């Protein structure tokens, strides 16, 4: 019984020891690249029946910081998982839009971000993806269907 008492006494100390470097988070630019879409204003557009291709995700250190990478990438469409690729960069996947109703979806990505001399961190990114019935319904002024990227800055609050 004494041993249990001593172990319970030491347990809170383990929590303080584990929190040593939690404020040293990665600072990276996170890039998502999609193909067979068009990018207009703050979102992507795809034509119903086409296949949306995720060419991958990547991270680049901000201000020439130490090397960074991403792993454990998971893709979601309206918060429902559509693909998990935990290890293999560049984390490509594709999905058909044929059975999706024409409307705006939340295309989400979660990933683990690793940077040298920083704590392990998780990133969650959401971009609007609008499915339209045909090319004539794409926004006026939108560029041609092709490959487009969006970059988001991920850094700790100061």
Coordinates of N, CA and C in Angstrom, one line a residue:
X1 N 0.8 -1.2 0.0 CA 0.0 0.0 0.0 C 0.9 1.3 0.0
X2 N 2.0 1.2 0.7 CA 2.9 2.4 0.7 C 3.4 2.7 -0.6
X3 N 3.7 1.6 -1.4 CA 4.3 1.9 -2.8 C 3.2 2.6 -3.6
X4 N 2.0 2.3 -3.5 CA 0.9 3.0 -4.3 C 0.9 4.4 -3.9
X5 N 1.0 4.7 -2.6 CA 0.9 6.0 -2.1 C 2.1 6.9 -2.7
X6 N 3.3 6.3 -2.7 CA 4.4 7.0 -3.3 C 4.2 7.2 -4.8
X7 N 3.7 6.2 -5.5 CA 3.5 6.4 -6.9 C 2.5 7.5 -7.2
X8 N 1.4 7.6 -6.4 CA 0.4 8.6 -6.6 C 1.0 10.0 -6.3
X9 N 1.9 10.1 -5.4 CA 2.6 11.3 -5.1 C 3.5 11.8 -6.2
X10 N 4.1 10.8 -6.9 CA 5.0 11.2 -8.0 C 4.3 11.5 -9.3
X11 N 3.1 11.0 -9.5 CA 2.3 11.1 -10.7 C 2.2 12.6 -11.2
X12 N 1.8 13.6 -10.3 CA 1.7 14.9 -10.8 C 3.1 15.5 -11.3
X13 N 4.2 15.0 -10.8 CA 5.5 15.5 -11.3 C 5.7 15.1 -12.7
X14 N 5.2 14.0 -13.2 CA 5.4 13.5 -14.5 C 4.7 14.5 -15.5
X15 N 3.5 15.1 -15.1 CA 2.8 16.0 -16.0 C 3.6 17.3 -16.2
X16 N 4.3 17.8 -15.1 CA 5.1 19.0 -15.3 C 6.3 18.7 -16.1
X17 N 6.9 17.6 -16.0 CA 8.1 17.2 -16.8 C 7.8 17.1 -18.3
X18 N 6.6 16.7 -18.6 CA 6.2 16.5 -20.0 C 5.8 17.8 -20.7
X19 N 5.6 18.8 -20.0 CA 5.2 20.1 -20.6 C 6.3 21.1 -20.8
X20 N 7.5 20.6 -20.9 CA 8.7 21.4 -21.0 C 8.7 22.3 -22.2
X21 N 8.4 21.7 -23.4 CA 8.6 22.5 -24.7 C 7.3 22.7 -25.5
X22 N 6.2 22.7 -24.8 CA 4.9 22.8 -25.6 C 4.7 24.1 -26.2
X23 N 5.3 25.2 -25.9 CA 5.1 26.5 -26.5 C 6.0 26.7 -27.7
X24 N 6.9 25.8 -28.0 CA 7.9 25.9 -29.1 C 7.3 25.2 -30.3
X25 N 6.3 25.8 -30.9 CA 5.5 25.2 -32.0 C 6.1 25.5 -33.4
X26 N 5.9 24.6 -34.4 CA 6.4 24.9 -35.7 C 5.8 26.2 -36.3
X27 N 6.5 26.8 -37.2 CA 6.1 28.0 -38.0 C 6.4 27.7 -39.4
X28 N 5.3 27.4 -40.2 CA 5.5 26.9 -41.6 C 4.4 27.5 -42.5
X29 N 4.7 27.5 -43.8 CA 3.6 27.8 -44.8 C 3.2 26.4 -45.3
X30 N 1.9 26.2 -45.2 CA 1.2 24.9 -45.5 C 0.6 25.1 -46.9
X31 N 1.0 24.3 -47.9 CA 0.5 24.4 -49.2 C -0.3 23.2 -49.6
X32 N -1.6 23.4 -50.2 CA -2.4 22.4 -50.7 C -2.5 22.6 -52.2
X33 N -2.3 21.6 -53.0 CA -2.4 21.7 -54.4 C -3.5 20.7 -55.0
X34 N -4.5 21.3 -55.7 CA -5.6 20.5 -56.3 C -5.5 20.7 -57.8
X35 N -5.9 19.6 -58.5 CA -5.9 19.6 -60.0 C -7.3 19.3 -60.4
X36 N -7.6 19.7 -61.7 CA -8.9 19.5 -62.3 C -10.0 20.4 -61.6
X37 N -9.6 21.5 -61.1 CA -10.4 22.5 -60.5 C -10.0 23.9 -61.0
X38 N -10.8 24.9 -60.6 CA -10.4 26.3 -60.8 C -10.4 27.0 -59.5
X39 N -9.6 28.0 -59.3 CA -9.6 28.7 -58.0 C -10.1 30.1 -58.3
X40 N -11.1 30.5 -57.5 CA -11.7 31.8 -57.6 C -11.9 32.4 -56.3
X41 N -11.5 33.6 -56.0 CA -11.6 34.3 -54.7 C -11.0 33.4 -53.7
X42 N -11.8 32.9 -52.7 CA -11.2 32.2 -51.6 C -11.6 30.7 -51.6
X43 N -11.9 30.2 -52.8 CA -12.2 28.8 -52.8 C -11.9 28.1 -54.2
X44 N -12.2 26.8 -54.2 CA -12.0 26.0 -55.4 C -13.4 25.7 -56.0
X45 N -13.4 25.5 -57.3 CA -14.6 25.1 -58.0 C -14.3 23.9 -58.9
X46 N -15.2 22.9 -58.9 CA -15.1 21.7 -59.8 C -16.4 21.5 -60.5
X47 N -16.3 20.9 -61.7 CA -17.5 20.5 -62.4 C -18.0 19.1 -62.0
X48 N -19.3 19.0 -61.8 CA -19.9 17.7 -61.4 C -19.6 16.7 -62.5
X49 N -19.1 15.5 -62.1 CA -18.7 14.5 -63.0 C -17.2 14.4 -63.2
X50 N -16.5 15.4 -62.9 CA -15.1 15.4 -63.0 C -14.5 14.8 -61.7
X51 N -13.2 14.4 -61.8 CA -12.5 13.9 -60.7 C -11.6 15.0 -60.1
X52 N -11.8 15.3 -58.9 CA -10.9 16.2 -58.2 C -9.6 15.5 -57.7
X53 N -8.5 16.0 -58.1 CA -7.2 15.4 -57.8 C -6.5 16.2 -56.8
X54 N -6.1 15.6 -55.7 CA -5.3 16.3 -54.7 C -3.8 15.9 -55.0
X55 N -3.1 16.9 -55.6 CA -1.7 16.6 -55.9 C -0.8 16.6 -54.7
X56 N -1.3 17.0 -53.6 CA -0.5 16.9 -52.4 C -0.5 18.1 -51.5
X57 N 0.1 17.9 -50.4 CA 0.3 18.9 -49.4 C 1.8 19.0 -49.1
X58 N 2.3 20.2 -48.7 CA 3.7 20.3 -48.3 C 3.8 21.5 -47.3
X59 N 4.9 21.5 -46.6 CA 5.2 22.6 -45.7 C 6.6 23.2 -46.0
X60 N 6.7 24.5 -45.8 CA 8.0 25.2 -46.0 C 8.2 26.0 -44.7
X61 N 9.4 26.0 -44.1 CA 9.6 26.8 -42.9 C 9.5 28.3 -43.2
X62 N 9.0 29.0 -42.3 CA 8.9 30.5 -42.4 C 10.2 31.1 -42.1
X63 N 10.6 32.1 -42.9 CA 11.8 32.9 -42.7 C 13.0 32.0 -42.6
X64 N 13.2 31.1 -43.5 CA 14.3 30.2 -43.6 C 14.6 29.5 -42.2
X65 N 13.5 29.1 -41.6 CA 13.6 28.3 -40.3 C 14.2 27.0 -40.6
X66 N 14.3 26.2 -39.5 CA 14.8 24.8 -39.6 C 13.8 23.9 -40.4
X67 N 14.4 22.9 -41.0 CA 13.6 22.0 -41.9 C 12.3 21.5 -41.2
X68 N 11.3 21.4 -42.1 CA 10.0 20.9 -41.6 C 9.4 19.9 -42.6
X69 N 8.5 19.1 -42.1 CA 7.8 18.2 -43.0 C 6.4 17.9 -42.4
X70 N 5.6 17.2 -43.2 CA 4.2 16.9 -42.7 C 4.0 15.4 -42.9
X71 N 3.2 14.9 -42.0 CA 2.9 13.4 -42.1 C 1.4 13.2 -41.5
X72 N 0.9 12.0 -41.7 CA -0.4 11.7 -41.1 C -1.5 12.5 -41.7
X73 N -1.5 12.7 -43.0 CA -2.4 13.6 -43.7 C -3.8 12.9 -43.9
X74 N -4.8 13.6 -43.5 CA -6.2 13.0 -43.7 C -7.1 14.1 -44.4
X75 N -7.9 13.6 -45.3 CA -8.7 14.5 -46.1 C -10.2 14.3 -45.7
X76 N -11.0 15.3 -45.7 CA -12.4 15.3 -45.3 C -13.2 16.1 -46.3
X77 N -14.4 15.7 -46.6 CA -15.4 16.4 -47.3 C -16.6 16.6 -46.5
X78 N -16.9 17.8 -46.1 CA -18.0 18.1 -45.1 C -17.8 17.2 -43.8
X79 N -16.6 17.2 -43.3 CA -16.2 16.5 -42.1 C -16.3 15.0 -42.1
X80 N -16.5 14.4 -43.3 CA -16.5 13.0 -43.5 C -15.2 12.6 -44.1
X81 N -14.5 11.6 -43.6 CA -13.2 11.2 -44.1 C -13.4 10.7 -45.6
X82 N -12.5 11.1 -46.4 CA -12.4 10.6 -47.8 C -11.1 9.9 -48.1
X83 N -10.1 10.2 -47.3 CA -8.8 9.5 -47.6 C -7.8 9.8 -46.4
X84 N -7.1 8.8 -46.0 CA -6.0 8.9 -45.0 C -4.8 8.3 -45.6
X85 N -3.7 9.1 -45.6 CA -2.4 8.7 -46.1 C -1.4 9.1 -45.0
X86 N -1.2 8.2 -44.0 CA -0.4 8.7 -42.9 C 1.1 8.8 -43.2
X87 N 1.7 8.2 -44.2 CA 3.1 8.2 -44.3 C 3.6 8.8 -45.6
X88 N 3.1 8.4 -46.7 CA 3.7 8.7 -48.0 C 3.5 10.0 -48.6
X89 N 4.5 10.9 -48.6 CA 4.5 12.2 -49.3 C 4.5 11.9 -50.8
X90 N 3.8 12.7 -51.6 CA 3.2 14.0 -51.4 C 1.7 13.9 -51.0
X91 N 1.2 12.7 -50.5 CA -0.1 12.6 -50.0 C -1.2 12.8 -51.1
X92 N -1.0 12.3 -52.3 CA -2.0 12.4 -53.3 C -3.2 11.5 -53.2
X93 N -4.3 12.0 -53.7 CA -5.5 11.2 -53.7 C -6.4 11.8 -54.8
X94 N -7.5 11.2 -55.0 CA -8.5 11.8 -55.9 C -9.9 11.3 -55.5
X95 N -10.9 12.0 -55.9 CA -12.3 11.6 -55.6 C -13.2 12.1 -56.7
X96 N -14.2 11.3 -57.0 CA -15.2 11.6 -58.0 C -16.3 12.5 -57.5
X97 N -16.8 13.4 -58.3 CA -17.8 14.3 -58.0 C -19.2 14.0 -58.6
X98 N -19.2 12.9 -59.3 CA -20.4 12.5 -60.1 C -21.6 12.3 -59.2
X99 N -21.5 11.8 -58.0 CA -22.6 11.5 -57.1 C -22.9 12.6 -56.1
X100 N -22.1 13.7 -56.2 CA -22.2 14.8 -55.2 C -23.2 15.8 -55.7
X101 N -24.1 16.3 -54.9 CA -25.0 17.4 -55.3 C -24.2 18.6 -55.6
X102 N -24.7 19.4 -56.5 CA -24.0 20.7 -56.8 C -24.2 21.7 -55.7
X103 N -23.2 22.0 -54.9 CA -23.3 22.9 -53.8 C -21.8 23.2 -53.3
X104 N -21.7 24.0 -52.2 CA -20.4 24.2 -51.6 C -20.2 23.3 -50.5
X105 N -19.0 22.7 -50.5 CA -18.6 21.7 -49.5 C -17.4 22.3 -48.7
X106 N -17.2 21.8 -47.5 CA -16.0 22.1 -46.7 C -15.0 21.0 -47.0
X107 N -13.9 21.4 -47.7 CA -12.8 20.4 -48.0 C -11.8 20.6 -46.9
X108 N -11.6 19.6 -46.0 CA -10.7 19.8 -44.9 C -9.5 18.8 -44.9
X109 N -8.4 19.3 -44.3 CA -7.2 18.5 -44.2 C -6.7 18.6 -42.8
X110 N -6.4 17.5 -42.2 CA -5.7 17.5 -40.9 C -4.3 16.8 -41.2
X111 N -3.3 17.2 -40.4 CA -2.0 16.7 -40.6 C -1.1 16.9 -39.4
X112 N -0.1 16.1 -39.2 CA 0.9 16.3 -38.2 C 2.1 17.1 -38.8
X113 N 2.4 18.2 -38.2 CA 3.5 19.0 -38.7 C 4.7 18.8 -37.8
X114 N 5.9 18.5 -38.4 CA 7.1 18.3 -37.7 C 8.2 19.3 -38.2
X115 N 8.9 19.9 -37.2 CA 9.9 20.8 -37.6 C 11.1 20.6 -36.6
X116 N 12.3 20.7 -37.1 CA 13.5 20.5 -36.3 C 13.5 21.4 -35.1
X117 N 13.8 20.9 -33.9 CA 13.9 21.6 -32.7 C 12.5 22.3 -32.2
X118 N 11.4 21.8 -32.7 CA 10.1 22.3 -32.3 C 9.2 21.1 -31.8
X119 N 8.2 21.5 -31.1 CA 7.3 20.4 -30.6 C 6.4 19.9 -31.8
X120 N 6.0 18.7 -31.7 CA 5.1 18.1 -32.7 C 3.8 18.8 -32.6
X121 N 3.2 19.1 -33.7 CA 2.0 19.9 -33.8 C 1.0 19.3 -34.8
X122 N -0.3 19.6 -34.7 CA -1.3 19.2 -35.6 C -1.8 20.5 -36.3
X123 N -2.2 20.3 -37.6 CA -2.8 21.4 -38.4 C -4.1 20.9 -38.9
X124 N -5.1 21.8 -38.9 CA -6.4 21.6 -39.5 C -6.7 22.7 -40.4
X125 N -6.9 22.4 -41.7 CA -7.2 23.4 -42.7 C -8.4 23.1 -43.4
X126 N -9.2 24.2 -43.7 CA -10.5 24.0 -44.4 C -10.5 25.0 -45.5
X127 N -10.9 24.6 -46.7 CA -11.1 25.5 -47.9 C -12.5 25.1 -48.5
X128 N -13.2 26.1 -49.0 CA -14.5 25.8 -49.7 C -14.2 25.2 -51.1
X129 N -15.0 24.1 -51.3 CA -15.0 23.5 -52.6 C -16.4 23.4 -53.2
X130 N -16.6 24.2 -54.2 CA -18.0 24.3 -54.8 C -18.1 23.4 -56.0
X131 N -19.1 22.5 -56.1 CA -19.3 21.6 -57.2 C -20.5 22.3 -58.0
X132 N -20.2 22.5 -59.3 CA -21.3 23.1 -60.2 C -21.7 22.1 -61.2
X133 N -22.9 22.3 -61.7 CA -23.5 21.3 -62.6 C -22.7 21.2 -64.0
X134 N -22.2 22.3 -64.5 CA -21.5 22.4 -65.8 C -20.6 23.6 -65.8
X135 N -19.7 23.6 -66.8 CA -18.7 24.7 -66.9 C -19.4 26.1 -67.0
X136 N -20.6 26.2 -67.6 CA -21.2 27.5 -67.7 C -21.6 28.1 -66.4
X137 N -21.7 27.2 -65.3 CA -22.0 27.7 -64.0 C -20.8 28.1 -63.2
X138 N -19.6 28.0 -63.7 CA -18.4 28.5 -63.0 C -18.5 30.0 -62.9
X139 N -17.9 30.6 -61.9 CA -18.0 32.1 -61.7 C -17.4 32.8 -62.9
X140 N -18.0 33.9 -63.3 CA -17.5 34.7 -64.4 C -16.1 35.3 -64.0
X141 N -15.2 35.1 -64.8 CA -13.8 35.6 -64.5 C -12.9 34.6 -63.9
X142 N -13.5 33.4 -63.6 CA -12.7 32.3 -63.0 C -11.7 31.8 -64.1
X143 N -10.5 31.4 -63.7 CA -9.5 30.9 -64.7 C -9.9 29.5 -65.2
X144 N -9.2 29.0 -66.2 CA -9.5 27.7 -66.7 C -9.3 26.6 -65.7
X145 N -10.0 25.5 -65.9 CA -9.8 24.3 -65.1 C -8.3 23.9 -65.2
X146 N -7.7 23.6 -64.1 CA -6.3 23.1 -64.1 C -5.8 22.8 -62.7
X147 N -4.5 23.1 -62.5 CA -3.9 22.8 -61.2 C -3.7 24.2 -60.5
X148 N -4.2 24.2 -59.2 CA -4.1 25.4 -58.4 C -3.6 25.1 -57.0
X149 N -3.0 26.0 -56.4 CA -2.5 25.8 -55.0 C -3.0 27.0 -54.1
X150 N -3.1 26.7 -52.8 CA -3.4 27.7 -51.8 C -2.4 27.4 -50.7
X151 N -1.9 28.5 -50.2 CA -0.9 28.4 -49.1 C -1.4 29.2 -47.9
X152 N -1.3 28.5 -46.7 CA -1.8 29.1 -45.5 C -0.6 29.1 -44.5
X153 N -0.5 30.2 -43.8 CA 0.6 30.3 -42.8 C 0.1 29.7 -41.4
X154 N 0.9 28.8 -40.9 CA 0.7 28.2 -39.6 C 1.8 28.6 -38.7
X155 N 1.5 29.4 -37.6 CA 2.5 29.8 -36.7 C 1.9 30.0 -35.3
X156 N 2.7 29.9 -34.3 CA 2.2 30.1 -32.9 C 1.8 31.5 -32.7
X157 N 0.8 31.7 -31.8 CA 0.4 33.1 -31.5 C 1.5 33.7 -30.6
X158 N 1.6 35.0 -30.7 CA 2.6 35.6 -29.9 C 2.0 36.3 -28.8

